[in-house]
Tab-separated table of C-alpha atoms and ligand atoms in Angstrom:
chain	number	residue	atom	x	y	z
A	1	UNK	CA	52.341	-30.926	-36.591
A	2	UNK	CA	52.773	-27.374	-36.850
A	3	UNK	CA	50.013	-25.761	-35.765
A	4	UNK	CA	50.970	-22.499	-37.249
A	5	UNK	CA	51.275	-24.184	-40.666
A	6	UNK	CA	47.614	-25.503	-41.020
A	7	UNK	CA	46.509	-21.581	-40.483
A	8	UNK	CA	46.131	-20.215	-43.579
A	9	UNK	CA	48.326	-17.064	-44.485
A	10	UNK	CA	46.870	-13.805	-43.169
A	11	UNK	CA	46.341	-12.474	-46.430
A	12	UNK	CA	44.159	-15.488	-47.212
A	13	UNK	CA	41.576	-15.015	-44.176
A	14	UNK	CA	38.564	-13.452	-45.509
A	15	UNK	CA	37.981	-10.038	-43.749
A	16	UNK	CA	35.270	-10.327	-41.385
A	17	UNK	CA	31.723	-9.001	-42.264
A	18	UNK	CA	31.917	-5.411	-40.682
A	19	UNK	CA	27.855	-5.567	-39.376
A	20	UNK	CA	26.788	-1.943	-38.862
A	21	UNK	CA	25.492	-1.538	-35.531
A	22	UNK	CA	21.531	0.482	-35.361
A	23	UNK	CA	22.444	3.599	-34.388
A	24	UNK	CA	21.234	4.534	-30.901
A	25	UNK	CA	19.644	7.782	-30.521
A	26	UNK	CA	19.962	8.603	-26.875
A	27	UNK	CA	19.637	7.475	-23.339
A	28	UNK	CA	15.896	7.263	-23.101
A	29	UNK	CA	14.824	7.064	-27.007
A	30	UNK	CA	11.465	8.479	-27.426
A	31	UNK	CA	10.926	6.896	-30.763
A	32	UNK	CA	9.316	2.829	-30.202
A	33	UNK	CA	11.669	1.541	-33.281
A	34	UNK	CA	14.634	3.160	-31.590
A	35	UNK	CA	13.941	0.935	-27.999
A	36	UNK	CA	15.960	-1.943	-29.764
A	37	UNK	CA	18.081	-2.112	-26.659
A	38	UNK	CA	15.118	-2.055	-24.130
A	39	UNK	CA	13.154	-5.077	-26.065
A	40	UNK	CA	16.464	-7.309	-26.061
A	41	UNK	CA	16.569	-7.180	-21.763
A	42	UNK	CA	18.665	-10.122	-21.586
A	43	UNK	CA	21.587	-8.403	-23.958
A	44	UNK	CA	20.810	-5.150	-22.719
A	45	UNK	CA	20.355	-5.166	-18.847
A	46	UNK	CA	22.434	-1.882	-18.049
A	47	UNK	CA	20.211	-0.286	-20.734
A	48	UNK	CA	17.046	-1.620	-18.955
A	49	UNK	CA	18.415	-0.626	-15.824
A	50	UNK	CA	18.679	3.009	-16.697
A	51	UNK	CA	14.864	2.954	-17.653
A	52	UNK	CA	13.636	1.310	-14.979
A	53	UNK	CA	16.174	3.803	-12.627
A	54	UNK	CA	14.434	6.986	-14.647
A	55	UNK	CA	10.241	5.591	-13.125
A	56	UNK	CA	9.863	4.014	-16.995
A	57	UNK	CA	8.639	1.016	-18.093
A	58	UNK	CA	11.002	-0.681	-20.838
A	59	UNK	CA	9.607	-0.876	-24.203
A	60	UNK	CA	7.729	-4.612	-24.821
A	61	UNK	CA	7.763	-5.221	-21.260
A	62	UNK	CA	5.385	-4.600	-17.943
A	63	UNK	CA	6.317	-4.273	-14.671
A	64	UNK	CA	3.826	-5.685	-12.413
A	65	UNK	CA	2.026	-3.664	-9.599
A	66	UNK	CA	1.419	-4.479	-5.899
A	67	UNK	CA	2.768	-7.607	-5.861
A	68	UNK	CA	3.330	-7.895	-2.255
A	69	UNK	CA	-0.388	-6.807	-1.565
A	70	UNK	CA	-1.649	-9.376	-4.396
A	71	UNK	CA	0.308	-12.594	-2.972
A	72	UNK	CA	-0.528	-11.582	0.605
A	73	UNK	CA	-4.270	-11.374	-0.429
A	74	UNK	CA	-4.137	-14.428	-2.709
A	75	UNK	CA	-1.723	-16.353	-0.322
A	76	UNK	CA	-1.207	-19.124	-2.610
A	77	UNK	CA	-0.038	-22.601	-1.547
A	78	UNK	CA	1.667	-25.507	-2.721
A	79	UNK	CA	-0.818	-27.998	-4.759
A	80	UNK	CA	-3.257	-25.296	-5.265
A	81	UNK	CA	-4.679	-24.342	-8.582
A	82	UNK	CA	-4.636	-20.593	-9.960
A	83	UNK	CA	-6.076	-18.381	-12.768
A	84	UNK	CA	-4.492	-15.493	-13.742
A	85	UNK	CA	-7.270	-14.265	-15.973
A	86	UNK	CA	-5.092	-11.429	-17.311
A	87	UNK	CA	-1.868	-12.711	-17.934
A	88	UNK	CA	-0.242	-9.471	-19.962
A	89	UNK	CA	3.587	-10.120	-19.589
A	90	UNK	CA	3.418	-12.723	-16.817
A	91	UNK	CA	5.060	-10.455	-14.242
A	92	UNK	CA	2.208	-11.372	-11.700
A	93	UNK	CA	2.160	-15.216	-13.074
A	94	UNK	CA	5.802	-15.746	-12.505
A	95	UNK	CA	5.434	-14.576	-8.834
A	96	UNK	CA	2.458	-16.727	-8.060
A	97	UNK	CA	3.564	-19.641	-9.931
A	98	UNK	CA	6.755	-20.785	-7.275
A	99	UNK	CA	4.103	-20.498	-4.602
A	100	UNK	CA	1.990	-23.031	-6.002
A	101	UNK	CA	5.080	-25.826	-6.099
A	102	UNK	CA	5.153	-28.583	-5.603
A	103	UNK	CA	2.110	-30.054	-7.252
A	104	UNK	CA	0.421	-26.755	-8.193
A	105	UNK	CA	-1.059	-25.356	-11.614
A	106	UNK	CA	-1.597	-21.489	-13.273
A	107	UNK	CA	-3.943	-20.925	-15.512
A	108	UNK	CA	-3.362	-18.089	-17.788
A	109	UNK	CA	-5.439	-16.253	-20.101
A	110	UNK	CA	-5.339	-13.281	-22.353
A	111	UNK	CA	-7.164	-12.007	-25.024
A	112	UNK	CA	-3.944	-10.134	-26.943
A	113	UNK	CA	-2.864	-13.037	-29.933
A	114	UNK	CA	0.212	-10.913	-30.432
A	115	UNK	CA	1.492	-11.000	-26.659
A	116	UNK	CA	0.089	-14.071	-25.570
A	117	UNK	CA	2.096	-16.532	-27.390
A	118	UNK	CA	5.815	-14.184	-26.273
A	119	UNK	CA	4.428	-14.317	-22.507
A	120	UNK	CA	3.729	-18.284	-22.748
A	121	UNK	CA	7.266	-18.795	-23.966
A	122	UNK	CA	8.981	-16.418	-21.348
A	123	UNK	CA	7.476	-18.239	-18.744
A	124	UNK	CA	8.321	-22.020	-20.535
A	125	UNK	CA	11.979	-20.463	-20.613
A	126	UNK	CA	11.818	-19.744	-16.770
A	127	UNK	CA	11.125	-23.693	-16.558
A	128	UNK	CA	7.067	-23.275	-16.085
A	129	UNK	CA	6.198	-26.506	-18.378
A	130	UNK	CA	2.668	-27.375	-19.157
A	131	UNK	CA	2.495	-29.155	-15.867
A	132	UNK	CA	2.575	-26.459	-14.164
A	133	UNK	CA	1.610	-23.780	-16.584
A	134	UNK	CA	-0.984	-23.429	-19.355
A	135	UNK	CA	-2.235	-20.206	-21.314
A	136	UNK	CA	-5.245	-19.850	-23.024
A	137	UNK	CA	-6.529	-16.889	-25.716
A	138	UNK	CA	-9.501	-16.371	-24.427
A	139	UNK	CA	-11.661	-13.353	-22.665
A	140	UNK	CA	-12.103	-13.695	-18.962
A	141	UNK	CA	-15.792	-13.964	-19.110
A	142	UNK	CA	-15.152	-17.313	-20.500
A	143	UNK	CA	-13.595	-18.655	-17.650
A	144	UNK	CA	-16.322	-21.498	-16.473
A	145	UNK	CA	-15.705	-23.025	-20.067
A	146	UNK	CA	-12.096	-22.750	-20.026
A	147	UNK	CA	-12.116	-24.119	-16.397
A	148	UNK	CA	-14.356	-27.136	-17.540
A	149	UNK	CA	-11.984	-27.665	-21.007
A	150	UNK	CA	-9.288	-28.163	-18.285
A	151	UNK	CA	-11.557	-30.714	-15.844
A	152	UNK	CA	-11.330	-28.107	-13.249
A	153	UNK	CA	-14.946	-27.431	-11.291
A	154	UNK	CA	-13.054	-24.947	-9.459
A	155	UNK	CA	-9.869	-23.376	-8.704
A	156	UNK	CA	-8.210	-22.008	-5.356
A	157	UNK	CA	-6.769	-18.464	-6.288
A	158	UNK	CA	-7.920	-16.024	-9.321
A	159	UNK	CA	-6.552	-12.751	-10.140
A	160	UNK	CA	-7.450	-9.961	-12.812
A	161	UNK	CA	-4.960	-7.118	-13.444
A	162	UNK	CA	-7.469	-5.110	-15.422
A	163	UNK	CA	-6.848	-2.733	-18.575
A	164	UNK	CA	-3.971	-2.956	-21.010
A	165	UNK	CA	-0.299	-3.952	-20.543
A	166	UNK	CA	2.319	-1.745	-21.020
A	167	UNK	CA	3.452	-3.703	-24.655
A	168	UNK	CA	0.161	-2.627	-25.897
A	169	UNK	CA	0.261	1.033	-24.697
A	170	UNK	CA	3.732	1.671	-25.517
A	171	UNK	CA	2.985	0.052	-29.295
A	172	UNK	CA	2.122	2.780	-31.717
A	173	UNK	CA	0.875	-0.301	-33.812
A	174	UNK	CA	-2.218	-0.631	-31.520
A	175	UNK	CA	-3.138	2.643	-31.473
A	176	UNK	CA	-3.855	3.201	-27.338
A	177	UNK	CA	-1.716	5.858	-26.533
A	178	UNK	CA	-2.357	9.426	-27.189
A	179	UNK	CA	0.977	9.768	-26.466
A	180	UNK	CA	2.208	7.753	-29.914
A	181	UNK	CA	1.201	8.549	-33.572
A	182	UNK	CA	-0.179	5.228	-34.937
A	183	UNK	CA	-3.205	3.808	-36.677
A	184	UNK	CA	-6.692	4.636	-34.407
A	185	UNK	CA	-7.168	0.769	-33.288
A	186	UNK	CA	-7.232	-0.132	-29.512
A	187	UNK	CA	-8.402	-3.669	-29.714
A	188	UNK	CA	-6.971	-6.214	-27.399
A	189	UNK	CA	-7.769	-8.777	-30.047
A	190	UNK	CA	-6.793	-7.107	-33.709
A	191	UNK	CA	-8.358	-10.363	-35.075
A	192	UNK	CA	-12.178	-9.418	-33.716
A	193	UNK	CA	-14.402	-6.813	-33.843
A	194	UNK	CA	-13.706	-3.097	-35.243
A	195	UNK	CA	-10.915	-0.738	-34.541
A	196	UNK	CA	-11.823	2.708	-32.622
A	197	UNK	CA	-11.684	4.877	-35.920
A	198	UNK	CA	-14.789	2.519	-37.322
A	199	UNK	CA	-16.729	3.286	-34.067
A	200	UNK	CA	-16.364	6.682	-34.839
A	201	UNK	CA	-17.315	6.788	-38.238
A	202	UNK	CA	-20.533	5.276	-37.599
A	203	UNK	CA	-21.641	6.324	-34.242
A	204	UNK	CA	-24.280	8.628	-33.466
A	205	UNK	CA	-23.384	11.768	-31.466
A	206	UNK	CA	-26.211	10.879	-28.964
A	207	UNK	CA	-24.180	7.319	-28.279
A	208	UNK	CA	-20.889	8.872	-28.265
A	209	UNK	CA	-21.928	11.168	-25.357
A	210	UNK	CA	-23.411	8.168	-23.149
A	211	UNK	CA	-19.964	6.220	-24.234
A	212	UNK	CA	-17.851	9.154	-22.753
A	213	UNK	CA	-19.951	9.865	-19.538
A	214	UNK	CA	-20.415	6.440	-18.426
A	215	UNK	CA	-16.729	5.140	-19.495
A	216	UNK	CA	-14.849	8.283	-18.382
A	217	UNK	CA	-16.923	10.750	-16.738
A	218	UNK	CA	-16.167	12.866	-19.573
A	219	UNK	CA	-17.448	16.785	-18.369
A	220	UNK	CA	-17.565	17.976	-21.943
A	221	UNK	CA	-19.180	14.424	-23.605
A	222	UNK	CA	-21.727	16.440	-25.391
A	223	UNK	CA	-19.748	18.983	-26.666
A	224	UNK	CA	-17.199	16.524	-27.894
A	225	UNK	CA	-19.424	14.079	-29.405
A	226	UNK	CA	-21.144	16.217	-31.486
A	227	UNK	CA	-17.709	17.287	-33.321
A	228	UNK	CA	-16.474	13.503	-33.179
A	229	UNK	CA	-19.478	11.556	-34.047
A	230	UNK	CA	-19.890	10.264	-37.342
A	231	UNK	CA	-16.114	11.348	-38.495
A	232	UNK	CA	-12.713	9.924	-39.740
A	233	UNK	CA	-9.710	9.607	-37.694
A	234	UNK	CA	-7.064	7.303	-39.034
A	235	UNK	CA	-4.495	8.049	-36.539
A	236	UNK	CA	-4.452	8.516	-32.970
A	237	UNK	CA	-2.955	12.233	-33.641
A	238	UNK	CA	-5.753	13.094	-35.533
A	239	UNK	CA	-8.477	12.412	-33.174
A	240	UNK	CA	-6.686	14.226	-30.135
A	241	UNK	CA	-6.035	17.074	-32.319
A	242	UNK	CA	-9.462	17.408	-32.984
A	243	UNK	CA	-10.977	17.061	-29.151
A	244	UNK	CA	-7.907	19.712	-28.838
A	245	UNK	CA	-9.860	22.049	-31.585
A	246	UNK	CA	-13.201	21.318	-29.969
A	247	UNK	CA	-12.199	22.571	-26.393
A	248	UNK	CA	-9.921	25.255	-27.118
A	249	UNK	CA	-10.197	28.907	-25.571
A	250	UNK	CA	-13.219	26.957	-23.715
A	251	UNK	CA	-11.209	25.095	-20.964
A	252	UNK	CA	-7.578	25.013	-19.635
A	253	UNK	CA	-4.628	23.300	-21.455
A	254	UNK	CA	-4.532	20.970	-18.786
A	255	UNK	CA	-8.429	20.243	-18.820
A	256	UNK	CA	-7.853	19.412	-22.632
A	257	UNK	CA	-5.189	17.265	-22.012
A	258	UNK	CA	-7.475	15.541	-18.992
A	259	UNK	CA	-10.669	15.243	-21.988
A	260	UNK	CA	-8.051	13.530	-24.625
A	261	UNK	CA	-6.847	11.055	-21.976
A	262	UNK	CA	-10.797	10.336	-20.889
A	263	UNK	CA	-12.044	10.485	-24.540
A	264	UNK	CA	-9.269	7.396	-25.268
A	265	UNK	CA	-10.264	5.587	-22.267
A	266	UNK	CA	-13.722	5.587	-22.970
A	267	UNK	CA	-13.482	4.416	-26.540
A	268	UNK	CA	-10.739	1.691	-25.372
A	269	UNK	CA	-13.550	0.429	-22.981
A	270	UNK	CA	-15.651	0.366	-25.906
A	271	UNK	CA	-14.043	-1.191	-28.745
A	272	UNK	CA	-13.174	-3.780	-26.202
A	273	UNK	CA	-17.015	-4.263	-24.296
A	274	UNK	CA	-14.532	-4.103	-21.358
A	275	UNK	CA	-17.669	-3.677	-19.110
A	276	UNK	CA	-19.513	-6.564	-20.525
A	277	UNK	CA	-16.628	-8.473	-19.869
A	278	UNK	CA	-16.042	-7.519	-16.261
A	279	UNK	CA	-19.549	-7.949	-15.116
A	280	UNK	CA	-19.511	-11.558	-16.682
A	281	UNK	CA	-16.615	-12.367	-14.819
A	282	UNK	CA	-17.959	-10.967	-11.646
A	283	UNK	CA	-20.978	-13.114	-12.188
A	284	UNK	CA	-18.795	-16.051	-12.757
A	285	UNK	CA	-16.503	-15.774	-9.852
A	286	UNK	CA	-18.155	-17.520	-6.901
A	287	UNK	CA	-18.874	-20.381	-9.181
A	288	UNK	CA	-15.272	-20.704	-10.682
A	289	UNK	CA	-13.844	-20.565	-6.797
A	290	UNK	CA	-13.222	-23.518	-4.388
A	291	UNK	CA	-14.602	-23.517	-0.979
A	292	UNK	CA	-12.308	-20.893	0.707
A	293	UNK	CA	-10.679	-19.735	-2.464
A	294	UNK	CA	-9.404	-16.249	-2.987
A	295	UNK	CA	-9.776	-13.400	-5.843
A	296	UNK	CA	-8.341	-10.319	-6.473
A	297	UNK	CA	-8.884	-7.745	-8.405
A	298	UNK	CA	-6.423	-4.525	-9.388
A	299	UNK	CA	-8.933	-1.876	-11.211
A	300	UNK	CA	-7.482	1.488	-12.769
A	301	UNK	CA	-10.720	3.885	-13.017
A	302	UNK	CA	-13.590	4.218	-11.113
A	303	UNK	CA	-15.891	2.341	-13.695
A	304	UNK	CA	-13.893	-0.457	-13.304
A	305	UNK	CA	-13.509	-0.616	-9.156
A	306	UNK	CA	-17.216	0.723	-8.930
A	307	UNK	CA	-18.415	-2.929	-10.709
A	308	UNK	CA	-15.433	-4.856	-8.702
A	309	UNK	CA	-16.834	-3.355	-5.000
A	310	UNK	CA	-20.604	-3.704	-6.283
A	311	UNK	CA	-19.942	-7.415	-7.049
A	312	UNK	CA	-17.850	-7.914	-4.021
A	313	UNK	CA	-20.537	-6.408	-1.569
A	314	UNK	CA	-23.351	-8.270	-2.912
A	315	UNK	CA	-21.528	-11.705	-2.728
A	316	UNK	CA	-20.727	-11.095	0.841
A	317	UNK	CA	-24.362	-10.246	1.719
A	318	UNK	CA	-25.605	-13.016	-0.098
A	319	UNK	CA	-22.890	-15.449	1.713
A	320	UNK	CA	-21.130	-16.375	-1.180
A	321	UNK	CA	-17.954	-14.778	-0.004
A	322	UNK	CA	-16.990	-15.296	3.619
A	323	UNK	CA	-15.005	-11.864	3.828
A	324	UNK	CA	-13.762	-8.771	1.272
A	325	UNK	CA	-11.186	-6.103	1.542
A	326	UNK	CA	-13.203	-3.644	3.791
A	327	UNK	CA	-11.191	-0.554	2.155
A	328	UNK	CA	-9.903	-0.182	-1.166
A	329	UNK	CA	-5.710	-0.978	-1.205
A	330	UNK	CA	-3.379	1.557	-3.112
A	331	UNK	CA	0.035	0.965	-4.028
A	332	UNK	CA	2.736	2.626	-1.575
A	333	UNK	CA	3.914	6.076	-2.261
A	334	UNK	CA	7.541	4.471	-3.067
A	335	UNK	CA	5.942	1.814	-5.929
A	336	UNK	CA	4.002	5.151	-7.369
A	337	UNK	CA	6.855	7.014	-7.252
A	338	UNK	CA	8.910	4.324	-8.669
A	339	UNK	CA	6.581	3.256	-11.508
A	340	UNK	CA	4.343	5.930	-12.340
A	341	UNK	CA	1.988	3.461	-14.005
A	342	UNK	CA	0.798	2.156	-10.505
A	343	UNK	CA	-0.336	5.686	-9.368
A	344	UNK	CA	-4.447	4.896	-9.944
A	345	UNK	CA	-4.150	1.335	-9.180
A	346	UNK	CA	-6.845	-0.042	-6.663
A	347	UNK	CA	-6.853	-3.265	-5.243
A	348	UNK	CA	-9.541	-5.803	-4.377
A	349	UNK	CA	-9.600	-8.633	-2.621
A	350	UNK	CA	-12.800	-11.364	-1.808
A	351	UNK	CA	-12.590	-15.096	-0.104
A	352	UNK	CA	-15.099	-17.525	-0.898
A	353	UNK	CA	-17.448	-18.778	1.899
A	354	UNK	CA	-16.429	-22.351	3.088
A	355	UNK	CA	-20.255	-23.368	3.141
A	356	UNK	CA	-22.894	-21.557	0.875
B	1	SAM	C1	-2.500	-4.791	-17.175
B	1	SAM	S1	-2.108	-6.365	-18.365
B	1	SAM	C2	-1.513	-7.490	-17.362
B	1	SAM	C3	-0.606	-7.383	-16.877
B	1	SAM	C4	-0.235	-8.739	-16.065
B	1	SAM	N1	-0.564	-8.889	-14.929
B	1	SAM	C5	1.757	-8.683	-15.819
B	1	SAM	O1	1.851	-8.456	-14.569
B	1	SAM	O2	2.077	-8.752	-16.292
B	1	SAM	C6	-3.629	-6.543	-18.631
B	1	SAM	C7	-3.898	-7.763	-19.794
B	1	SAM	O3	-5.179	-8.333	-19.945
B	1	SAM	C8	-5.583	-8.581	-21.029
B	1	SAM	N2	-7.030	-8.346	-20.892
B	1	SAM	C9	-7.494	-7.504	-20.656
B	1	SAM	N3	-9.308	-7.824	-20.649
B	1	SAM	C10	-9.320	-9.208	-20.784
B	1	SAM	C11	-10.128	-9.987	-21.282
B	1	SAM	N4	-11.410	-9.450	-20.743
B	1	SAM	N5	-9.896	-11.548	-20.879
B	1	SAM	C12	-8.675	-11.592	-20.975
B	1	SAM	N6	-7.637	-10.652	-21.102
B	1	SAM	C13	-7.958	-9.331	-20.597
B	1	SAM	C14	-5.022	-7.462	-21.764
B	1	SAM	O4	-4.724	-7.780	-22.984
B	1	SAM	C15	-3.475	-7.222	-21.210
B	1	SAM	O5	-2.563	-8.291	-21.693
């Protein structure tokens, strides 16, 4: 048979549908919606490589911090059970998981109902099936309950990388970033609690000043609380503008920027009740670890690090821990240069005693 004769005449071939390509507005787009190349890293590896080379984090991803130092502190071994209490993008989890094989398991926790299913799917697609990896949408304050449900009286390795992920920070719709305009929300789990805008609307100046001081050591706490408490700020930009207005001509522009950053941090901590979750987690830790089990915690500001340091020192004194980090461990200058979001990271570890 003449193959050619089976082909339709050229004029009968339907014209190929020309799909207009979404316009890409530049090498490093500033608008989140424009970052479609970065958000499809498998399709656009060269775009992702360029963003990484510029010291930025590709949209919709998160770069794990101090991976080598964490692996050294945790020393995950084949057959062991690990918990990643703050799964995020799964960056640390995907490094720990292979070290637990054969025979080991990782239990991942995160409060974020938006990112958790994506991370679970990503780790599954890397070959980590339900026999090696399970994910729970849970606050790490509830770790003992999760371990009971998984029928593990204790685990060998626990990691917590505190705070928010780059996916949360870079999504304007979640209202975490002062650099992006979006609703003033800041909830890691938007299905629970109240957004930052509602908190500001109902809080007294006295309570807000306490939050700004306790959560972020804000030197202008009283002045700012007087202006911000009880007011309506629907967006991140509206809040930033009000802070700027309140401090204008009182302090330098740099100090204003720092105050804006600290107010955002303080509100995020309050909205997500971060310190009480961390306190419960630290209290529960020794009971969740097997004898000789290791825990590593990455903190990003003094309020977090102070709590971790105190809890580990108290555990050592009580004989619950056999050993703890004597000094805080910081990212190398190369990592700080390569990933500026690592700059404020502070790592501490502890090892549970064999006999208590
Ligand atoms: C810094 S990111 C973790 C990134 C992760 N280590 C990685 O490499 O991809 C912190 C994550 O912890 C989650 N998180 C924060 N506080 C939490 C809590 N109390 N319980 C569970 N998850 C929490 C956040 O939703 C976020 O996804």
